[in-house]
PDB file of C-alpha atoms in Angstrom:
ATOM      1  CA  GLN W 122       0.007  -0.004  -0.020  1.00 78.00           C
ATOM      2  CA  VAL W 123       1.339   3.394  -1.039  1.00 84.00           C
ATOM      3  CA  GLN W 124       0.755   6.395   0.925  1.00 92.00           C
ATOM      4  CA  LEU W 125       1.172   9.914  -0.503  1.00 95.00           C
ATOM      5  CA  VAL W 126       1.647  12.805   1.962  1.00 96.00           C
ATOM      6  CA  GLN W 127       1.306  16.339   0.436  1.00 98.00           C
ATOM      7  CA  SER W 128       2.244  19.689   1.729  1.00 97.00           C
ATOM      8  CA  GLY W 129      -0.085  22.047   3.510  1.00 97.00           C
ATOM      9  CA  ALA W 130      -2.497  24.515   2.148  1.00 98.00           C
ATOM     10  CA  GLU W 131      -1.208  27.708   0.427  1.00 98.00           C
ATOM     11  CA  VAL W 132      -2.620  31.166  -0.141  1.00 98.00           C
ATOM     12  CA  LYS W 133      -0.944  33.242  -2.995  1.00 98.00           C
ATOM     13  CA  LYS W 134      -1.462  36.491  -4.662  1.00 98.00           C
ATOM     14  CA  PRO W 135      -2.175  36.492  -8.369  1.00 98.00           C
ATOM     15  CA  GLY W 136       0.988  36.438 -10.466  1.00 97.00           C
ATOM     16  CA  ALA W 137       2.766  34.488  -7.745  1.00 98.00           C
ATOM     17  CA  SER W 138       4.223  30.953  -7.984  1.00 98.00           C
ATOM     18  CA  VAL W 139       3.235  27.861  -5.744  1.00 98.00           C
ATOM     19  CA  LYS W 140       5.240  24.720  -5.069  1.00 98.00           C
ATOM     20  CA  VAL W 141       3.471  21.733  -3.705  1.00 98.00           C
ATOM     21  CA  SER W 142       5.152  18.664  -2.518  1.00 98.00           C
ATOM     22  CA  CYS W 143       4.086  14.864  -2.664  1.00 97.00           C
ATOM     23  CA  LYS W 144       6.066  12.275  -0.545  1.00 94.00           C
ATOM     24  CA  PRO W 145       5.283   8.532  -1.287  1.00 92.00           C
ATOM     25  CA  SER W 146       5.721   6.256   1.647  1.00 87.00           C
ATOM     26  CA  GLY W 147       8.407   3.467   2.124  1.00 78.00           C
ATOM     27  CA  ASN W 148      10.591   2.584  -0.710  1.00 75.00           C
ATOM     28  CA  THR W 149       8.123   3.144  -3.460  1.00 78.00           C
ATOM     29  CA  PHE W 150       9.485   6.425  -4.738  1.00 80.00           C
ATOM     30  CA  THR W 151      10.779   5.049  -8.146  1.00 82.00           C
ATOM     31  CA  SER W 152       8.038   2.289  -8.489  1.00 85.00           C
ATOM     32  CA  TYR W 153       5.239   4.349  -9.712  1.00 92.00           C
ATOM     33  CA  TYR W 154       4.455   7.204 -12.010  1.00 95.00           C
ATOM     34  CA  ILE W 155       3.163  10.350 -10.235  1.00 96.00           C
ATOM     35  CA  HIS W 156       0.165  12.211 -11.671  1.00 98.00           C
ATOM     36  CA  TRP W 157      -1.086  15.648 -10.659  1.00 98.00           C
ATOM     37  CA  VAL W 158      -4.753  16.335 -10.913  1.00 98.00           C
ATOM     38  CA  ARG W 159      -6.552  19.408  -9.645  1.00 98.00           C
ATOM     39  CA  GLN W 160     -10.159  20.142  -8.736  1.00 98.00           C
ATOM     40  CA  ALA W 161     -11.533  23.728  -8.585  1.00 98.00           C
ATOM     41  CA  PRO W 162     -14.302  24.325  -5.832  1.00 97.00           C
ATOM     42  CA  GLY W 163     -17.384  22.464  -7.038  1.00 96.00           C
ATOM     43  CA  GLN W 164     -15.939  21.409 -10.248  1.00 97.00           C
ATOM     44  CA  GLY W 165     -14.645  18.280 -11.849  1.00 97.00           C
ATOM     45  CA  LEU W 166     -11.263  16.708 -11.962  1.00 98.00           C
ATOM     46  CA  GLU W 167      -8.567  18.144 -14.407  1.00 97.00           C
ATOM     47  CA  TRP W 168      -5.424  16.337 -15.285  1.00 97.00           C
ATOM     48  CA  MET W 169      -2.224  18.383 -15.181  1.00 98.00           C
ATOM     49  CA  GLY W 170       0.551  16.054 -16.008  1.00 97.00           C
ATOM     50  CA  ILE W 171       2.854  13.164 -15.101  1.00 97.00           C
ATOM     51  CA  ILE W 172       6.270  12.618 -13.800  1.00 97.00           C
ATOM     52  CA  ASN W 173       8.359   9.436 -13.930  1.00 94.00           C
ATOM     53  CA  PRO W 174      10.453   9.634 -10.623  1.00 90.00           C
ATOM     54  CA  SER W 175      12.742   7.102 -11.712  1.00 89.00           C
ATOM     55  CA  GLY W 176      14.143   9.259 -14.652  1.00 90.00           C
ATOM     56  CA  GLY W 177      12.427  12.513 -14.013  1.00 92.00           C
ATOM     57  CA  SER W 178      10.749  12.651 -17.556  1.00 95.00           C
ATOM     58  CA  THR W 179       7.500  14.632 -17.598  1.00 97.00           C
ATOM     59  CA  THR W 180       4.499  15.048 -19.814  1.00 96.00           C
ATOM     60  CA  TYR W 181       2.186  18.139 -19.141  1.00 97.00           C
ATOM     61  CA  ALA W 182      -1.418  18.819 -20.352  1.00 95.00           C
ATOM     62  CA  GLN W 183      -1.310  21.292 -23.180  1.00 94.00           C
ATOM     63  CA  LYS W 184      -3.205  23.726 -21.012  1.00 95.00           C
ATOM     64  CA  PHE W 185      -0.355  23.867 -18.340  1.00 96.00           C
ATOM     65  CA  GLN W 186       2.648  23.809 -20.625  1.00 95.00           C
ATOM     66  CA  GLY W 187       4.904  26.628 -19.860  1.00 95.00           C
ATOM     67  CA  ARG W 188       3.320  27.313 -16.511  1.00 97.00           C
ATOM     68  CA  VAL W 189       3.643  23.978 -14.667  1.00 98.00           C
ATOM     69  CA  THR W 190       6.976  22.211 -13.772  1.00 98.00           C
ATOM     70  CA  MET W 191       7.076  18.896 -12.166  1.00 98.00           C
ATOM     71  CA  THR W 192      10.365  17.677 -10.624  1.00 97.00           C
ATOM     72  CA  ARG W 193      11.666  15.109  -8.229  1.00 95.00           C
ATOM     73  CA  ASP W 194      14.225  15.154  -5.481  1.00 94.00           C
ATOM     74  CA  THR W 195      15.819  11.813  -5.329  1.00 90.00           C
ATOM     75  CA  SER W 196      17.688  12.468  -2.030  1.00 91.00           C
ATOM     76  CA  THR W 197      14.473  13.199  -0.242  1.00 91.00           C
ATOM     77  CA  SER W 198      12.183  10.913  -2.355  1.00 91.00           C
ATOM     78  CA  THR W 199       9.736  13.940  -2.883  1.00 94.00           C
ATOM     79  CA  ILE W 200       7.974  15.010  -6.114  1.00 96.00           C
ATOM     80  CA  TYR W 201       7.180  18.717  -6.672  1.00 98.00           C
ATOM     81  CA  MET W 202       4.581  20.565  -8.706  1.00 98.00           C
ATOM     82  CA  GLU W 203       5.328  24.124  -9.190  1.00 98.00           C
ATOM     83  CA  MET W 204       2.853  26.566 -10.982  1.00 98.00           C
ATOM     84  CA  SER W 205       3.763  29.979 -12.024  1.00 97.00           C
ATOM     85  CA  SER W 206       1.834  33.062 -12.852  1.00 97.00           C
ATOM     86  CA  LEU W 207      -1.042  32.001 -10.636  1.00 98.00           C
ATOM     87  CA  ARG W 208      -4.663  33.498 -11.524  1.00 98.00           C
ATOM     88  CA  TYR W 209      -7.684  33.410  -9.425  1.00 98.00           C
ATOM     89  CA  ASP W 210      -9.175  30.424 -11.377  1.00 97.00           C
ATOM     90  CA  ASP W 211      -6.068  28.444 -10.306  1.00 98.00           C
ATOM     91  CA  THR W 212      -7.718  28.175  -6.888  1.00 98.00           C
ATOM     92  CA  ALA W 213      -8.249  24.488  -6.450  1.00 98.00           C
ATOM     93  CA  VAL W 214      -7.369  21.330  -4.454  1.00 98.00           C
ATOM     94  CA  TYR W 215      -4.284  19.949  -6.064  1.00 98.00           C
ATOM     95  CA  TYR W 216      -3.792  16.091  -5.759  1.00 98.00           C
ATOM     96  CA  CYS W 217      -0.674  13.894  -6.393  1.00 98.00           C
ATOM     97  CA  ALA W 218      -1.627  10.447  -7.464  1.00 97.00           C
ATOM     98  CA  SER W 219       0.512   7.344  -8.007  1.00 95.00           C
ATOM     99  CA  GLY W 220       0.083   4.366 -10.393  1.00 94.00           C
ATOM    100  CA  THR W 221       0.741   3.328 -13.978  1.00 94.00           C
ATOM    101  CA  TYR W 222       0.869   5.803 -16.727  1.00 95.00           C
ATOM    102  CA  TYR W 223      -2.847   5.243 -17.580  1.00 96.00           C
ATOM    103  CA  ASP W 224      -4.490   5.161 -14.133  1.00 95.00           C
ATOM    104  CA  ALA W 225      -3.653   6.091 -10.469  1.00 96.00           C
ATOM    105  CA  ASP W 226      -4.724   3.804  -7.481  1.00 94.00           C
ATOM    106  CA  TYR W 227      -3.149   5.905  -4.771  1.00 95.00           C
ATOM    107  CA  TRP W 228      -3.925   9.454  -4.106  1.00 97.00           C
ATOM    108  CA  GLY W 229      -2.657  12.148  -1.733  1.00 97.00           C
ATOM    109  CA  GLN W 230      -4.882  14.029   0.634  1.00 97.00           C
ATOM    110  CA  GLY W 231      -4.916  17.105  -1.627  1.00 98.00           C
ATOM    111  CA  THR W 232      -3.314  20.410  -1.221  1.00 98.00           C
ATOM    112  CA  LEU W 233      -5.676  23.587  -1.279  1.00 98.00           C
ATOM    113  CA  VAL W 234      -4.126  26.469  -3.210  1.00 98.00           C
ATOM    114  CA  THR W 235      -6.064  29.631  -2.744  1.00 98.00           C
ATOM    115  CA  VAL W 236      -5.250  32.602  -5.064  1.00 98.00           C
ATOM    116  CA  SER W 237      -6.486  35.804  -3.537  1.00 97.00           C
ATOM    117  CA  SER W 238      -5.307  39.360  -3.330  1.00 96.00           C
TER     118      SER W 238
ATOM    119  CA  GLN L  54      -9.592  18.950 -25.837  1.00 74.00           C
ATOM    120  CA  SER L  55     -13.076  18.919 -24.497  1.00 85.00           C
ATOM    121  CA  ALA L  56     -13.908  16.767 -21.525  1.00 90.00           C
ATOM    122  CA  LEU L  57     -15.624  13.507 -21.995  1.00 96.00           C
ATOM    123  CA  THR L  58     -19.388  13.794 -21.725  1.00 97.00           C
ATOM    124  CA  GLN L  59     -21.201  12.319 -18.692  1.00 98.00           C
ATOM    125  CA  PRO L  60     -24.706  13.038 -17.282  1.00 97.00           C
ATOM    126  CA  ALA L  61     -24.453  15.598 -14.495  1.00 97.00           C
ATOM    127  CA  SER L  62     -26.596  13.543 -12.193  1.00 97.00           C
ATOM    128  CA  VAL L  63     -28.357  10.210 -11.820  1.00 97.00           C
ATOM    129  CA  SER L  64     -30.500   8.867  -9.057  1.00 97.00           C
ATOM    130  CA  GLU L  65     -31.846   5.330  -8.320  1.00 96.00           C
ATOM    131  CA  SER L  66     -33.197   3.406  -5.187  1.00 97.00           C
ATOM    132  CA  PRO L  67     -31.140   1.165  -3.001  1.00 97.00           C
ATOM    133  CA  GLY L  68     -30.865  -2.426  -4.337  1.00 97.00           C
ATOM    134  CA  GLN L  69     -31.320  -1.333  -7.938  1.00 97.00           C
ATOM    135  CA  SER L  70     -28.654  -0.933 -10.679  1.00 97.00           C
ATOM    136  CA  ILE L  71     -27.628   2.042 -12.506  1.00 98.00           C
ATOM    137  CA  THR L  72     -25.398   2.817 -15.511  1.00 98.00           C
ATOM    138  CA  ILE L  73     -23.420   5.812 -15.981  1.00 98.00           C
ATOM    139  CA  SER L  74     -22.356   6.772 -19.590  1.00 98.00           C
ATOM    140  CA  CYS L  75     -19.093   8.367 -20.758  1.00 98.00           C
ATOM    141  CA  THR L  76     -18.926   9.538 -24.319  1.00 97.00           C
ATOM    142  CA  GLY L  77     -15.693  10.471 -26.091  1.00 96.00           C
ATOM    143  CA  THR L  78     -14.358  10.332 -29.608  1.00 94.00           C
ATOM    144  CA  SER L  79     -12.232   8.170 -31.656  1.00 92.00           C
ATOM    145  CA  SER L  80      -9.209  10.135 -30.318  1.00 91.00           C
ATOM    146  CA  ASP L  81      -9.792   9.160 -26.790  1.00 94.00           C
ATOM    147  CA  VAL L  82     -12.195   6.565 -25.617  1.00 95.00           C
ATOM    148  CA  GLY L  83     -12.472   4.980 -28.902  1.00 94.00           C
ATOM    149  CA  SER L  84      -8.687   4.691 -29.556  1.00 92.00           C
ATOM    150  CA  SER L  85      -7.780   2.258 -26.769  1.00 90.00           C
ATOM    151  CA  ASN L  86      -8.962   0.189 -23.806  1.00 95.00           C
ATOM    152  CA  LEU L  87      -7.370   2.584 -21.276  1.00 96.00           C
ATOM    153  CA  VAL L  88     -10.512   3.980 -19.706  1.00 97.00           C
ATOM    154  CA  SER L  89     -10.703   4.130 -15.986  1.00 98.00           C
ATOM    155  CA  TRP L  90     -13.445   5.226 -13.390  1.00 98.00           C
ATOM    156  CA  TYR L  91     -12.895   7.058 -10.302  1.00 98.00           C
ATOM    157  CA  GLN L  92     -15.357   7.419  -7.277  1.00 98.00           C
ATOM    158  CA  GLN L  93     -15.205  10.503  -5.167  1.00 98.00           C
ATOM    159  CA  HIS L  94     -17.049  11.157  -1.843  1.00 98.00           C
ATOM    160  CA  PRO L  95     -17.428  14.786  -0.612  1.00 96.00           C
ATOM    161  CA  GLY L  96     -14.325  16.160   0.819  1.00 96.00           C
ATOM    162  CA  LYS L  97     -12.323  12.946  -0.092  1.00 97.00           C
ATOM    163  CA  ALA L  98      -9.550  12.046  -2.658  1.00 98.00           C
ATOM    164  CA  PRO L  99     -10.977  10.148  -5.762  1.00 98.00           C
ATOM    165  CA  LYS L 100     -10.692   6.302  -5.558  1.00 98.00           C
ATOM    166  CA  LEU L 101      -9.869   4.236  -8.564  1.00 98.00           C
ATOM    167  CA  ILE L 102     -12.737   1.611  -9.001  1.00 98.00           C
ATOM    168  CA  ILE L 103     -12.188   0.532 -12.611  1.00 98.00           C
ATOM    169  CA  HIS L 104      -9.217   0.499 -14.921  1.00 98.00           C
ATOM    170  CA  ASP L 105      -8.677  -0.919 -18.505  1.00 97.00           C
ATOM    171  CA  VAL L 106     -12.367  -0.525 -19.245  1.00 97.00           C
ATOM    172  CA  SER L 107     -13.619  -3.384 -17.056  1.00 97.00           C
ATOM    173  CA  LYS L 108     -10.851  -4.424 -14.582  1.00 98.00           C
ATOM    174  CA  ARG L 109     -11.480  -3.916 -10.894  1.00 98.00           C
ATOM    175  CA  PRO L 110      -8.644  -3.110  -8.407  1.00 96.00           C
ATOM    176  CA  SER L 111      -8.113  -5.353  -5.525  1.00 95.00           C
ATOM    177  CA  GLY L 112     -10.629  -4.553  -2.735  1.00 95.00           C
ATOM    178  CA  VAL L 113     -13.208  -3.023  -4.996  1.00 97.00           C
ATOM    179  CA  SER L 114     -16.659  -4.492  -4.707  1.00 97.00           C
ATOM    180  CA  ASN L 115     -17.890  -6.719  -7.848  1.00 97.00           C
ATOM    181  CA  ARG L 116     -21.029  -4.575  -7.771  1.00 98.00           C
ATOM    182  CA  PHE L 117     -18.927  -2.175  -9.965  1.00 98.00           C
ATOM    183  CA  SER L 118     -18.375  -3.123 -13.621  1.00 98.00           C
ATOM    184  CA  GLY L 119     -17.259  -1.327 -16.714  1.00 98.00           C
ATOM    185  CA  SER L 120     -17.593  -1.742 -20.475  1.00 97.00           C
ATOM    186  CA  LYS L 121     -17.151   0.046 -23.616  1.00 97.00           C
ATOM    187  CA  SER L 122     -18.298   0.153 -27.186  1.00 96.00           C
ATOM    188  CA  GLY L 123     -16.865   2.396 -29.868  1.00 96.00           C
ATOM    189  CA  ASN L 124     -16.388   5.881 -28.413  1.00 96.00           C
ATOM    190  CA  ALA L 125     -18.544   5.208 -25.304  1.00 97.00           C
ATOM    191  CA  ALA L 126     -17.797   3.762 -21.947  1.00 98.00           C
ATOM    192  CA  SER L 127     -20.090   2.813 -19.001  1.00 98.00           C
ATOM    193  CA  LEU L 128     -19.969   2.116 -15.488  1.00 98.00           C
ATOM    194  CA  THR L 129     -22.795  -0.005 -13.973  1.00 98.00           C
ATOM    195  CA  ILE L 130     -23.311  -0.415 -10.205  1.00 98.00           C
ATOM    196  CA  SER L 131     -25.611  -3.151  -9.144  1.00 98.00           C
ATOM    197  CA  GLY L 132     -27.364  -3.623  -5.767  1.00 97.00           C
ATOM    198  CA  LEU L 133     -26.908   0.035  -5.000  1.00 97.00           C
ATOM    199  CA  GLN L 134     -26.255   0.988  -1.492  1.00 97.00           C
ATOM    200  CA  ALA L 135     -26.283   4.227   0.405  1.00 97.00           C
ATOM    201  CA  GLU L 136     -22.435   4.353   0.455  1.00 97.00           C
ATOM    202  CA  ASP L 137     -22.268   4.467  -3.331  1.00 98.00           C
ATOM    203  CA  GLU L 138     -23.686   7.880  -3.166  1.00 98.00           C
ATOM    204  CA  ALA L 139     -20.821   9.919  -4.618  1.00 98.00           C
ATOM    205  CA  ASP L 140     -19.370  11.651  -7.741  1.00 98.00           C
ATOM    206  CA  TYR L 141     -18.054   9.400 -10.593  1.00 98.00           C
ATOM    207  CA  TYR L 142     -15.474  10.487 -13.111  1.00 98.00           C
ATOM    208  CA  CYS L 143     -14.458   8.513 -16.278  1.00 98.00           C
ATOM    209  CA  CYS L 144     -11.034   9.111 -17.517  1.00 98.00           C
ATOM    210  CA  SER L 145      -9.521   8.086 -20.858  1.00 97.00           C
ATOM    211  CA  TYR L 146      -5.950   8.026 -21.958  1.00 95.00           C
ATOM    212  CA  VAL L 147      -5.350  10.030 -25.089  1.00 94.00           C
ATOM    213  CA  THR L 148      -2.810   8.110 -27.193  1.00 91.00           C
ATOM    214  CA  SER L 149      -2.053  11.042 -29.596  1.00 90.00           C
ATOM    215  CA  SER L 150      -0.961  13.422 -26.742  1.00 91.00           C
ATOM    216  CA  THR L 151       0.001  10.820 -24.094  1.00 92.00           C
ATOM    217  CA  SER L 152      -2.306  12.538 -21.614  1.00 94.00           C
ATOM    218  CA  TRP L 153      -5.458  11.939 -19.583  1.00 95.00           C
ATOM    219  CA  LEU L 154      -8.907  13.206 -20.290  1.00 97.00           C
ATOM    220  CA  PHE L 155     -11.621  13.186 -17.619  1.00 97.00           C
ATOM    221  CA  GLY L 156     -15.269  13.325 -17.998  1.00 97.00           C
ATOM    222  CA  GLY L 157     -17.239  16.251 -16.258  1.00 97.00           C
ATOM    223  CA  GLY L 158     -18.409  13.845 -13.438  1.00 97.00           C
ATOM    224  CA  THR L 159     -21.767  12.332 -12.431  1.00 98.00           C
ATOM    225  CA  LYS L 160     -23.355  12.901  -9.120  1.00 98.00           C
ATOM    226  CA  LEU L 161     -25.057   9.628  -8.033  1.00 98.00           C
ATOM    227  CA  THR L 162     -27.852   9.942  -5.499  1.00 97.00           C
ATOM    228  CA  VAL L 163     -29.186   6.857  -3.891  1.00 97.00           C
ATOM    229  CA  LEU L 164     -32.765   7.732  -3.040  1.00 91.00           C
TER     230      LEU L 164
END
């Protein structure tokens, strides 16, 4: 069983950047892909991209290309998702999820990012 | 790319069965057998209940089943229980962009 622990809630101003972390439990860091999915208040799920913790390769949804960067720190076995140029409509719960390239069976608890002036 | 199409809401009585549809195109749902379904209760993270169109992860009730025909996938829940009341999302792998595409979600109410 994989557990994903995400960093805490963030409040950012428009135009700022946010960096959310996701730490898989145990020795599972390089075993599974990590997806990032967000959910705006009262809205549906939106896939943002994927990172292979083993080699660091990434694929981003077209909508987020140029604004999102997914990285991993092998020394701390932690995955990061950084989003820049934040807008009000980026207010959402951001989830990391682990699994295959095609689906994810373990999810983090979610990180609320609020963009407010 | 537009989200996959799901009904916004469905409702049924306990013990009955219900099917939730998920309609895409030949570029997503119709292009592979990589369709999954997620269940989400209010305030909780999504849970994978079906992958590869019709496969259930370990621990998921056999009351959940999935299928696909052409550009449309379906989730069927039999023997509805109060705990099944949740939001359900379909998700398809998009081969051309190596990305995921979610449906808009369906709110299931167990009357």
